[in-house]
Short mmCIF file of N, CA and C in Angstrom, two decimals:
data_model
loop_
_atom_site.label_atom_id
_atom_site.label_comp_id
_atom_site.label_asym_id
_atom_site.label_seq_id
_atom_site.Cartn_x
_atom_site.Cartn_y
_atom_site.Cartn_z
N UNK A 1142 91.80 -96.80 41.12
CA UNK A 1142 90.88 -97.58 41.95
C UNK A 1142 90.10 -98.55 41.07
N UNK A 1143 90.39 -99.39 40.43
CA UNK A 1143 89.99 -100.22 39.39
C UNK A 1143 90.18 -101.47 39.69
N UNK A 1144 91.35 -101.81 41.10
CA UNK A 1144 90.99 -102.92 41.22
C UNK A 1144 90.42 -103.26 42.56
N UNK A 1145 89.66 -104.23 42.99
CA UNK A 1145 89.01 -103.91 44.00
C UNK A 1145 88.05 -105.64 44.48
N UNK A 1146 86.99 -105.99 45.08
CA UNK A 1146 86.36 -106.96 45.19
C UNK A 1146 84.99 -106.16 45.49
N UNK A 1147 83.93 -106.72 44.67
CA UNK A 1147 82.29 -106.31 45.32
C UNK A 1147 82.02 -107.61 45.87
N UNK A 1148 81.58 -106.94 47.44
CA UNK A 1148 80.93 -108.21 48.12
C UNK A 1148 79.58 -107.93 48.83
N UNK A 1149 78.85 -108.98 48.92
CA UNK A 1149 77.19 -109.09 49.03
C UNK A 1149 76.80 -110.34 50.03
N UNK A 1150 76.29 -109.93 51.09
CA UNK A 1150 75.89 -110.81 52.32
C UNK A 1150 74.52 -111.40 51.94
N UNK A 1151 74.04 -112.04 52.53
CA UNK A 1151 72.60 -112.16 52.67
C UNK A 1151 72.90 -112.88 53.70
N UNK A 1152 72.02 -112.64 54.51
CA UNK A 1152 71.46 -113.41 55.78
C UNK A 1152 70.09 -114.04 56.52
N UNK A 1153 70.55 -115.10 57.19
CA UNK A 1153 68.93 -115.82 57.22
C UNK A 1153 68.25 -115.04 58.69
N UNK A 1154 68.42 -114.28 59.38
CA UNK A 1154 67.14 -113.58 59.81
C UNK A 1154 68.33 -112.21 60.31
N UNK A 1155 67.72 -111.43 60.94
CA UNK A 1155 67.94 -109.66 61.56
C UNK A 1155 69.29 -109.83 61.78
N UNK A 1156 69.98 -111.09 62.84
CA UNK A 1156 71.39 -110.63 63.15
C UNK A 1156 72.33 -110.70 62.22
N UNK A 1157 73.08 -109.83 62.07
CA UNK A 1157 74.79 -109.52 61.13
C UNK A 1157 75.31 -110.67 61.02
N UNK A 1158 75.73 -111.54 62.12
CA UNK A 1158 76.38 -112.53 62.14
C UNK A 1158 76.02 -114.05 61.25
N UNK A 1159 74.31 -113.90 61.04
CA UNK A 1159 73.41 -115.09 60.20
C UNK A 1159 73.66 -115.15 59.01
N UNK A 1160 75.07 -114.75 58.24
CA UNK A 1160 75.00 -115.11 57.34
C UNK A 1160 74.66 -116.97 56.79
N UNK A 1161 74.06 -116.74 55.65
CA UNK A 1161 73.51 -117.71 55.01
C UNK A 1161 74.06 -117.62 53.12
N UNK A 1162 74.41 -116.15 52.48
CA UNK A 1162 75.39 -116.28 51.20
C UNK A 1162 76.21 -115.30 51.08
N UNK A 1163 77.40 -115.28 50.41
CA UNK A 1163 78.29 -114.96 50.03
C UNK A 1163 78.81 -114.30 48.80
N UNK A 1164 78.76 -113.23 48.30
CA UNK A 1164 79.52 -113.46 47.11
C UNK A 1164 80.05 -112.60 46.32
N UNK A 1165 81.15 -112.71 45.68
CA UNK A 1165 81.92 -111.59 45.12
C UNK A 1165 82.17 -111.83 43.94
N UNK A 1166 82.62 -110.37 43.47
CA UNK A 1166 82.50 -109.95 42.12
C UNK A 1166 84.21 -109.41 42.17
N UNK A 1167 85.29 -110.07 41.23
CA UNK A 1167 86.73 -109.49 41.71
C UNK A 1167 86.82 -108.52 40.34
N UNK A 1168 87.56 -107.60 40.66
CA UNK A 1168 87.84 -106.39 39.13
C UNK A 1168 89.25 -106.21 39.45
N UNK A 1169 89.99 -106.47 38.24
CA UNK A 1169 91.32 -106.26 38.00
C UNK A 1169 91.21 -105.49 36.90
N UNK A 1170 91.85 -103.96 36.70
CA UNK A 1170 92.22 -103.33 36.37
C UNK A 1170 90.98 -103.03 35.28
N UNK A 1171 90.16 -102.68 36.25
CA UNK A 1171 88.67 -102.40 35.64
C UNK A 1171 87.59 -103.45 34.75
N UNK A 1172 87.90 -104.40 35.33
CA UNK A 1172 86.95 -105.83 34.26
C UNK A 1172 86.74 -106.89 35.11
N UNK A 1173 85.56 -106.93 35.23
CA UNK A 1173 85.33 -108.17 35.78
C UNK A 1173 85.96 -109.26 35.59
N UNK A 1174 86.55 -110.22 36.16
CA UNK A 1174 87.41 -111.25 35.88
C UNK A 1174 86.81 -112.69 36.72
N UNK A 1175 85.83 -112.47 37.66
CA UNK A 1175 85.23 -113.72 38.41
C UNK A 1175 84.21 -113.34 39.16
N UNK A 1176 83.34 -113.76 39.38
CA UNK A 1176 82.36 -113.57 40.36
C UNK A 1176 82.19 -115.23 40.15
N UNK A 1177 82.26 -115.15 42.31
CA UNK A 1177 81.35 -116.77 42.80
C UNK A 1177 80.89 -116.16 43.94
N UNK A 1178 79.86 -117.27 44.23
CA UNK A 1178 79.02 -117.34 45.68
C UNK A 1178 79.00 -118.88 46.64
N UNK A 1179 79.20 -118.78 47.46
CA UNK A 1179 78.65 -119.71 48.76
C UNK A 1179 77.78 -119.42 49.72
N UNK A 1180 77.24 -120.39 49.70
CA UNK A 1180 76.06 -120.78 50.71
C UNK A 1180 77.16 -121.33 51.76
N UNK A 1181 76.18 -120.35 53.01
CA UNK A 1181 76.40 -120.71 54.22
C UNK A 1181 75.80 -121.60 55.05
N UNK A 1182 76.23 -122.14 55.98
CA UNK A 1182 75.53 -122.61 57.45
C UNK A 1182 75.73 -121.77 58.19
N UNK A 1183 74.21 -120.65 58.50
CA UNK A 1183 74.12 -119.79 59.59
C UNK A 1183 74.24 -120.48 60.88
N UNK A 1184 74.67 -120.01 62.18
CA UNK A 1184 74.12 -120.76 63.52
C UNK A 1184 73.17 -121.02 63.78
N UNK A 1185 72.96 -122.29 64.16
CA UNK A 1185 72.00 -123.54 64.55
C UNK A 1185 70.94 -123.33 63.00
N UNK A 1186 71.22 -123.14 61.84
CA UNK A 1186 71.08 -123.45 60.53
C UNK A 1186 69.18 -121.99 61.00
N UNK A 1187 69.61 -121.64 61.72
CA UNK A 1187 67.91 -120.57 61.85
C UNK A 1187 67.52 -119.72 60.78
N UNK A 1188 66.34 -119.43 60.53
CA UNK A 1188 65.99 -118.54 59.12
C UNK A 1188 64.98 -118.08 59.80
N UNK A 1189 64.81 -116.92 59.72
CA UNK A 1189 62.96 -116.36 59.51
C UNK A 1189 62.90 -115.75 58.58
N UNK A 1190 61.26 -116.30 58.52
CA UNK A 1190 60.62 -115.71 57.55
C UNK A 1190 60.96 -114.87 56.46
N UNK A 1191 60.84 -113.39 56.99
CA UNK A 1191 60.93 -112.98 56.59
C UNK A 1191 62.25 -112.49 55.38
N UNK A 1192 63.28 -112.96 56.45
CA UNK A 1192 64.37 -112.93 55.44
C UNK A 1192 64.26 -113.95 54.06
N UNK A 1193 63.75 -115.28 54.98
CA UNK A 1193 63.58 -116.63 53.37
C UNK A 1193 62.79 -115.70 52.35
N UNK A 1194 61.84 -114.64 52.52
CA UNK A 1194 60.70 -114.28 51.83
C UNK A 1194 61.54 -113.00 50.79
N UNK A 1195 62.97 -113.09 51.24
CA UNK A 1195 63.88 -111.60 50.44
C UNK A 1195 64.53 -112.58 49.72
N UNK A 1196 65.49 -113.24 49.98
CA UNK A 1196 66.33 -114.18 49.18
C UNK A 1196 65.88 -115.87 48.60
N UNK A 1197 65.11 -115.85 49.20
CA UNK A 1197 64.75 -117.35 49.10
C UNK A 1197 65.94 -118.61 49.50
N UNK A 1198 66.44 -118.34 49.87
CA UNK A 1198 67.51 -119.21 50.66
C UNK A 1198 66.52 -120.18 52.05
N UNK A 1199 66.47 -121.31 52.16
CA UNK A 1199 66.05 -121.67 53.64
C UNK A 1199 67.06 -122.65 53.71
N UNK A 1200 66.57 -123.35 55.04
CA UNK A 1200 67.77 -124.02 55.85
C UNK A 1200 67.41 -124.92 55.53
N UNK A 1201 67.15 -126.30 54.25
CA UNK A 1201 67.48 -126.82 53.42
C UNK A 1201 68.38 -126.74 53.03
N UNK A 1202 68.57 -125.51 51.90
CA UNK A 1202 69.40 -124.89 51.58
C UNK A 1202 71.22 -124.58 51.71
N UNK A 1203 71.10 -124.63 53.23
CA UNK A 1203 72.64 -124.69 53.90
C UNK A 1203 72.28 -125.49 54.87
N UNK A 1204 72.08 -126.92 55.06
CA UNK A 1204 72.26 -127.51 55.82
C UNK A 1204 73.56 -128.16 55.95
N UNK A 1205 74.25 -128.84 54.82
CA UNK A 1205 75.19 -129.07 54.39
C UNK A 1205 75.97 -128.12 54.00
N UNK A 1206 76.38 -127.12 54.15
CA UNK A 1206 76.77 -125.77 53.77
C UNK A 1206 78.09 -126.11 54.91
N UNK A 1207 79.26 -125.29 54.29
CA UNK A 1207 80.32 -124.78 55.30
C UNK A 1207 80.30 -123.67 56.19
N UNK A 1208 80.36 -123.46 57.51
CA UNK A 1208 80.29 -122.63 57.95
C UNK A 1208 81.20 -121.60 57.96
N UNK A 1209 80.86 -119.87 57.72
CA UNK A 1209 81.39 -118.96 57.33
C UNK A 1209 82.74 -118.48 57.49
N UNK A 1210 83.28 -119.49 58.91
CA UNK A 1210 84.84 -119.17 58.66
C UNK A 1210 85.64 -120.12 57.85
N UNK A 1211 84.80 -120.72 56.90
CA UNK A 1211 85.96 -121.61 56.41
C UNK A 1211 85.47 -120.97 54.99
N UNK A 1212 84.63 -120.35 54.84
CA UNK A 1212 84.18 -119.91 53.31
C UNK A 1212 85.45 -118.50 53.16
N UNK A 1213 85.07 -117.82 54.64
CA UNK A 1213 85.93 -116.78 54.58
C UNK A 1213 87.58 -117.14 54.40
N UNK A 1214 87.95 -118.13 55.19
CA UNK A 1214 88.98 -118.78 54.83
C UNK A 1214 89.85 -118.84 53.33
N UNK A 1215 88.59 -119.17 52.62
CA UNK A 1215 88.85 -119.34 51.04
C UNK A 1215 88.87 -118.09 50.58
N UNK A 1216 88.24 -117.36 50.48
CA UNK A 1216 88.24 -115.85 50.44
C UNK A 1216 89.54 -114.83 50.70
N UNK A 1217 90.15 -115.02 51.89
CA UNK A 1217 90.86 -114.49 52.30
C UNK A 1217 92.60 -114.99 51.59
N UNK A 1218 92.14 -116.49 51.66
CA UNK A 1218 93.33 -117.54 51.11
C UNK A 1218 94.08 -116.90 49.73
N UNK A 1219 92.28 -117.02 49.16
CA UNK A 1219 92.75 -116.46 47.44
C UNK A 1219 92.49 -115.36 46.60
N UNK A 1220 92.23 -114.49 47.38
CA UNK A 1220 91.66 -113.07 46.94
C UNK A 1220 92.83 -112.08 47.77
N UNK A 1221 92.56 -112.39 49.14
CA UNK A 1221 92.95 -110.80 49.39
C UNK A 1221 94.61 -110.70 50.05
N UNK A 1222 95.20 -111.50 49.23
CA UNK A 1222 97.04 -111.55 48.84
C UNK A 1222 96.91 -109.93 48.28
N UNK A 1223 96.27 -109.87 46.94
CA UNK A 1223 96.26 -109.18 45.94
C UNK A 1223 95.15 -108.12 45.96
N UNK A 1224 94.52 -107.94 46.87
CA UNK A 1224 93.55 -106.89 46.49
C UNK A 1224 93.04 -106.89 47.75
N UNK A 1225 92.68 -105.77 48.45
CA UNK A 1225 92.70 -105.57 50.05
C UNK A 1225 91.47 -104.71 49.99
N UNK A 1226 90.64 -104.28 48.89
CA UNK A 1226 89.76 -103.01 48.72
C UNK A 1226 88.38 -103.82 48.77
N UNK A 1227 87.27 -103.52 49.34
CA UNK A 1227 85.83 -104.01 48.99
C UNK A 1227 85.01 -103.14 48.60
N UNK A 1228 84.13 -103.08 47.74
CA UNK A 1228 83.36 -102.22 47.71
C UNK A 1228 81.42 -102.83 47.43
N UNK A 1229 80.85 -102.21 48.08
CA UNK A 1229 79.69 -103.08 48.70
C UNK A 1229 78.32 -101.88 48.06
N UNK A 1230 77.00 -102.22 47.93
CA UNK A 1230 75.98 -101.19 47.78
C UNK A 1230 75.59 -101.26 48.85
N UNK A 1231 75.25 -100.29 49.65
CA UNK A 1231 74.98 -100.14 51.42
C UNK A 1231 76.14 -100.57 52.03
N UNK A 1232 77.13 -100.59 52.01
CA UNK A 1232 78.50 -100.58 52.79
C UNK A 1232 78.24 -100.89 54.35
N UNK A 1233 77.64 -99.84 54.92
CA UNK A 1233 77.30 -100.26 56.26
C UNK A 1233 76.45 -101.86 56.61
N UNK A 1234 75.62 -102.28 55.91
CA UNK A 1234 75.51 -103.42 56.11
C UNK A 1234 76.46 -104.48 56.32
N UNK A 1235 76.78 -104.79 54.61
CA UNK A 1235 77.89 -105.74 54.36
C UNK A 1235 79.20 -105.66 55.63
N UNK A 1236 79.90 -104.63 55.63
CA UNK A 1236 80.58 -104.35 56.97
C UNK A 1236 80.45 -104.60 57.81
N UNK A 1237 78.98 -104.69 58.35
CA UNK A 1237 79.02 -105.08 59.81
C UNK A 1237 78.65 -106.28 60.01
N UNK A 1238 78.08 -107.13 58.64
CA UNK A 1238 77.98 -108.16 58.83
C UNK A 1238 79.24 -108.95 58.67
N UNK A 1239 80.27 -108.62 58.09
CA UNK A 1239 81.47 -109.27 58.11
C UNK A 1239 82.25 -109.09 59.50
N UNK A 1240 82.03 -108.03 60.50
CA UNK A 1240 82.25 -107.49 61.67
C UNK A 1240 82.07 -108.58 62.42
N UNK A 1241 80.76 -108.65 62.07
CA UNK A 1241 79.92 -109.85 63.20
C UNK A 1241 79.91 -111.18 63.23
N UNK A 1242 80.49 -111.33 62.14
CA UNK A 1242 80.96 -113.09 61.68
C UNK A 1242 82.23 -113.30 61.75
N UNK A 1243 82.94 -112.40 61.76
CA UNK A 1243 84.55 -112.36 62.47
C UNK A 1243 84.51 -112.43 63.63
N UNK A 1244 84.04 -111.42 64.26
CA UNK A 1244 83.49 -111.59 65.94
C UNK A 1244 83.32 -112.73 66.22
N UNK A 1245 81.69 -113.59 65.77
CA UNK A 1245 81.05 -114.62 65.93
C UNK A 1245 82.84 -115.84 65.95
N UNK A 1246 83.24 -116.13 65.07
CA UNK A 1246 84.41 -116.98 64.79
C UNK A 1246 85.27 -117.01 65.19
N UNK A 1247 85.55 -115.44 65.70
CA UNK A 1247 86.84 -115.32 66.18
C UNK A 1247 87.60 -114.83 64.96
N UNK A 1248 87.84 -114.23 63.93
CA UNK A 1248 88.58 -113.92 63.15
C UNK A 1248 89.18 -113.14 62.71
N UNK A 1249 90.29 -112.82 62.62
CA UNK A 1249 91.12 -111.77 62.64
C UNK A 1249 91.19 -111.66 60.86
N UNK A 1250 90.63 -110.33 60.99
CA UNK A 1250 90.49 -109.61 59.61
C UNK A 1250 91.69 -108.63 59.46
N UNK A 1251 92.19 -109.03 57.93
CA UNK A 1251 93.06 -108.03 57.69
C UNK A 1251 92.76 -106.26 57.38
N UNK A 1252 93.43 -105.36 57.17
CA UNK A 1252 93.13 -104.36 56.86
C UNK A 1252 92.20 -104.39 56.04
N UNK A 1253 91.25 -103.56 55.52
CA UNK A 1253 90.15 -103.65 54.16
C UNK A 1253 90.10 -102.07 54.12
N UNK A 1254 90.24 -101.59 52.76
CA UNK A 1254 89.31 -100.35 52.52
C UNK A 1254 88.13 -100.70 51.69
N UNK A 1255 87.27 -99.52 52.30
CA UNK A 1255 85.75 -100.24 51.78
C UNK A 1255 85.76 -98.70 50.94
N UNK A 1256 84.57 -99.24 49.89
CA UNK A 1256 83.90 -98.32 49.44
C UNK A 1256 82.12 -98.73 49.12
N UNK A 1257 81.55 -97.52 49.01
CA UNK A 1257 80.14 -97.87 49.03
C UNK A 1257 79.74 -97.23 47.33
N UNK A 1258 79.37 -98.38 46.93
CA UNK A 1258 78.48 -98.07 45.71
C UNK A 1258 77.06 -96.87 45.75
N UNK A 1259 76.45 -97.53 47.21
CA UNK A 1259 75.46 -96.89 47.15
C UNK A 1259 75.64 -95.17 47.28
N UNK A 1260 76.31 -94.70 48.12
CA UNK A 1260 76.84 -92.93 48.53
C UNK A 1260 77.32 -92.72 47.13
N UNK A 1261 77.95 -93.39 46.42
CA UNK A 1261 78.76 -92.93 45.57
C UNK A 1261 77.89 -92.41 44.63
N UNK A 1262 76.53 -93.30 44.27
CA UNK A 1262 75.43 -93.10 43.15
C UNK A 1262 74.79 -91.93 43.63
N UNK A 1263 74.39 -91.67 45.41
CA UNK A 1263 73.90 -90.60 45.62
C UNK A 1263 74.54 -89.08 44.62
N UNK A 1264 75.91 -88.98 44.84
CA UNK A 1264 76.84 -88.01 44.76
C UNK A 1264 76.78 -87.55 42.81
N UNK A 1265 76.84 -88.77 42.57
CA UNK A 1265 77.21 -89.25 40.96
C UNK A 1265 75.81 -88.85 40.33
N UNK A 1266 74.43 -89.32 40.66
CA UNK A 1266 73.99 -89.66 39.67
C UNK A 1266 72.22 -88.76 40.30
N UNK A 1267 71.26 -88.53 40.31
CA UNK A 1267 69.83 -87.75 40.55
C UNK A 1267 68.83 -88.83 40.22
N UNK A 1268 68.99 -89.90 40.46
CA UNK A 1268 67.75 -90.70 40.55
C UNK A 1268 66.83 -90.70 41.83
N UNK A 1269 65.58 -90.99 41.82
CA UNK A 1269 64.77 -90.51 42.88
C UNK A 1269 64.91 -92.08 44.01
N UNK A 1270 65.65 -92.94 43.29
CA UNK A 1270 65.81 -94.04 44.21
C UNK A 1270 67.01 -94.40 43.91
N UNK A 1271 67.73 -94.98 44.85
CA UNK A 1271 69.44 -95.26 44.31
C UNK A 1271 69.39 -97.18 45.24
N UNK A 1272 68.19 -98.29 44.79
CA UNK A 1272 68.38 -99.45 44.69
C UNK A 1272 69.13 -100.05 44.03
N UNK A 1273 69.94 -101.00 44.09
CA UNK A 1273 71.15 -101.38 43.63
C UNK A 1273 70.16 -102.13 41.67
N UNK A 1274 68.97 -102.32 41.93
CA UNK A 1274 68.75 -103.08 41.19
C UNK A 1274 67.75 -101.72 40.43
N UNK A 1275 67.25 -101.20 40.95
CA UNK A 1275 66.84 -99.62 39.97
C UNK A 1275 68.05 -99.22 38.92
N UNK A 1276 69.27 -98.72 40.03
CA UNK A 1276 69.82 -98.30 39.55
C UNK A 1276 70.59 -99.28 37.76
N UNK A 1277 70.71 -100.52 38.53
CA UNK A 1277 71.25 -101.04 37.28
C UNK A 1277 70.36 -101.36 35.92
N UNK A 1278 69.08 -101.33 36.13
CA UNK A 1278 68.05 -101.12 35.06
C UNK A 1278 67.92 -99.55 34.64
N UNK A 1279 67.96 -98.33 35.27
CA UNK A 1279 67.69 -97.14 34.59
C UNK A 1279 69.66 -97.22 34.08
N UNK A 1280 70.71 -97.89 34.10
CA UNK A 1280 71.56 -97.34 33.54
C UNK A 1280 72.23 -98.53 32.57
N UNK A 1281 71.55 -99.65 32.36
CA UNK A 1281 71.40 -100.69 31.16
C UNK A 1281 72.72 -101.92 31.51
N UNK A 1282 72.88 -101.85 32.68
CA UNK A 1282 73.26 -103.14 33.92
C UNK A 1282 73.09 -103.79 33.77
N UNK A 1283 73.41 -105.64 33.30
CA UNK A 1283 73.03 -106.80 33.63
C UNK A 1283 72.70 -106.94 34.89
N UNK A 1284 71.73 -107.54 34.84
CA UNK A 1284 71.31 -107.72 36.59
C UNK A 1284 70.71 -109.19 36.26
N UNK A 1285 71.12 -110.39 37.51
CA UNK A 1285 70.80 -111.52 37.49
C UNK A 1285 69.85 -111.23 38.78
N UNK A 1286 70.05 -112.59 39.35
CA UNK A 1286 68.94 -112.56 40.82
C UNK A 1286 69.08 -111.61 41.82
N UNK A 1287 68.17 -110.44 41.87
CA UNK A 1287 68.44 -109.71 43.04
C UNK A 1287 68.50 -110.26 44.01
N UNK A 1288 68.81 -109.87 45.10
CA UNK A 1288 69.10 -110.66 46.36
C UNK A 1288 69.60 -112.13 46.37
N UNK A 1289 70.48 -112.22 45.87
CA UNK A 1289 71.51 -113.45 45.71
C UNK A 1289 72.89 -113.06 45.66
N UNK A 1290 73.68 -113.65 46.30
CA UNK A 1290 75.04 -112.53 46.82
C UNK A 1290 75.73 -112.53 45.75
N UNK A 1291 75.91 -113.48 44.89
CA UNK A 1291 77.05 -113.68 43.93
C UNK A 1291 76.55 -112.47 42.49
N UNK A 1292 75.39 -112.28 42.15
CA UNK A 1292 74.40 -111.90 41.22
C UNK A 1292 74.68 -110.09 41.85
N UNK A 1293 74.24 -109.67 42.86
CA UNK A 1293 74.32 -108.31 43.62
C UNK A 1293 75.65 -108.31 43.44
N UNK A 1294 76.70 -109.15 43.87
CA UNK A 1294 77.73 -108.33 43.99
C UNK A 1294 78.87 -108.16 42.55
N UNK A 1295 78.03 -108.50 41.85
CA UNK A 1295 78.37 -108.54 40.23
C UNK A 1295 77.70 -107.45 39.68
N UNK A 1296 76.96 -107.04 40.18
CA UNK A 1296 75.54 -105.92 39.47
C UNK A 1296 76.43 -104.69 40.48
N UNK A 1297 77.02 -104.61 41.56
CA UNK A 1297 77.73 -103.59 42.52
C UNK A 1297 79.11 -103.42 41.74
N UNK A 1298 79.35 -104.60 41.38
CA UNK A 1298 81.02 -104.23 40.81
C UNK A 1298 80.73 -103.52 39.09
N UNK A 1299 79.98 -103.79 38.67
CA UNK A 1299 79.73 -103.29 36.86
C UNK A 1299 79.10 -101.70 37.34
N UNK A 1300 78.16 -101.35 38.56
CA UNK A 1300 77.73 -100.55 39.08
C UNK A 1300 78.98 -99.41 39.39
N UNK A 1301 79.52 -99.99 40.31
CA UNK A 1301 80.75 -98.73 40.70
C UNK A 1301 81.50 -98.83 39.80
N UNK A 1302 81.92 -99.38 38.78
CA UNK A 1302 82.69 -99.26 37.69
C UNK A 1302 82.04 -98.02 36.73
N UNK A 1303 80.70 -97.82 36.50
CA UNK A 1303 80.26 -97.14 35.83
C UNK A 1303 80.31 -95.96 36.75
N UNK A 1304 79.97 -95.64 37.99
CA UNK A 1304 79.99 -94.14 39.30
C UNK A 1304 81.46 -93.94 38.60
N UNK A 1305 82.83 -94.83 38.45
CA UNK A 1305 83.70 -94.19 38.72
C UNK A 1305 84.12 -93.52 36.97
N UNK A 1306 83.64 -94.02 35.91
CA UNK A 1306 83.19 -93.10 34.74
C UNK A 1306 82.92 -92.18 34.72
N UNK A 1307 81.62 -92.25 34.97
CA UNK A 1307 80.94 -90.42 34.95
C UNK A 1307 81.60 -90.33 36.18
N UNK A 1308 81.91 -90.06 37.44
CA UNK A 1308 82.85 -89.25 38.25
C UNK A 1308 83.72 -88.52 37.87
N UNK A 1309 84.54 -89.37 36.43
CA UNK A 1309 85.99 -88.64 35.80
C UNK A 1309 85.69 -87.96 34.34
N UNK A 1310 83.98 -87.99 34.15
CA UNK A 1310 83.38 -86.90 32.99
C UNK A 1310 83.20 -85.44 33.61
#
């Protein structure tokens, strides 16, 4: 299980479907080999608050932005020939926000097996908090911008790379 994609949503307010970034972290045969991100154009470009106040993304930001089925497009184009696996920190999120933007588009998603970074750290590891960005500071993680998809889902892929270490100690 070494090779795989970490992917990381952010969205500009509560619904699944608002995505606003993108971004993955690809691992071939246990090594990071690419991480990129895109900015989205959520529908009718909307943000609240509160979300701008987690990521700092506003609708500036993706005004000019492609909208998510053509990002996914690229995604799908050149990634998942070769690697069909995602693995996400909070899984249930990311999932359903890809659910909901397929929905939203209309898009027919291929098979995916997911895995969750976050359950996995539960199982793996006794920290009193299992934040994607705790965790990668108490276990000596590069960590770039939290809450920035391309940055998280680079800090998720070096993350479950290390769960699946100590798993096999």
């Amino acid at each position: 299980m070494r090779n795989f994609i970490a992917i990381d949503f952010e969205t500009a307010t509560a619904r699944r479907d608002s995505i606003c970034e993108v971004g993955i972290c690809v691992v071939r045969d246990g090594e990071v080999v690419e991480t990129r991100s895109w900015l989205v154009r959520p529908p009718y470009n909307r943000y609240s608050y509160f979300n701008i106040n987690i990521h700092g993304i506003r609708p500036e930001d993706t005004e000019d932005a492609p909208d998510f089925d053509t990002v996914w497009e690229e995604i799908e184009r050149t990634y998942l020939d070769e690697i069909n696996t995602f693995v996400a920190h909070n899984y249930t999120f990311d999932r359903s926000c890809l659910a909901a933007a397929a929905q939203l588009y209309n898009i027919h998603l291929p098979p995916l097996r997911w895995y969750c970074s976050l359950a996995t750290a539960r199982r793996v590891f006794n920290f009193n908090c299992n934040k994607l960005g705790y965790l990668c500071d108490m276990l000596g993680i590069p960590s770039g911008t939290h809450h920035r998809a391309g940055d998280d889902a680079e800090m998720c892929a070096r993350l479950f790379l290390h769960e699946l270490d100590c798993a096999q100690e």
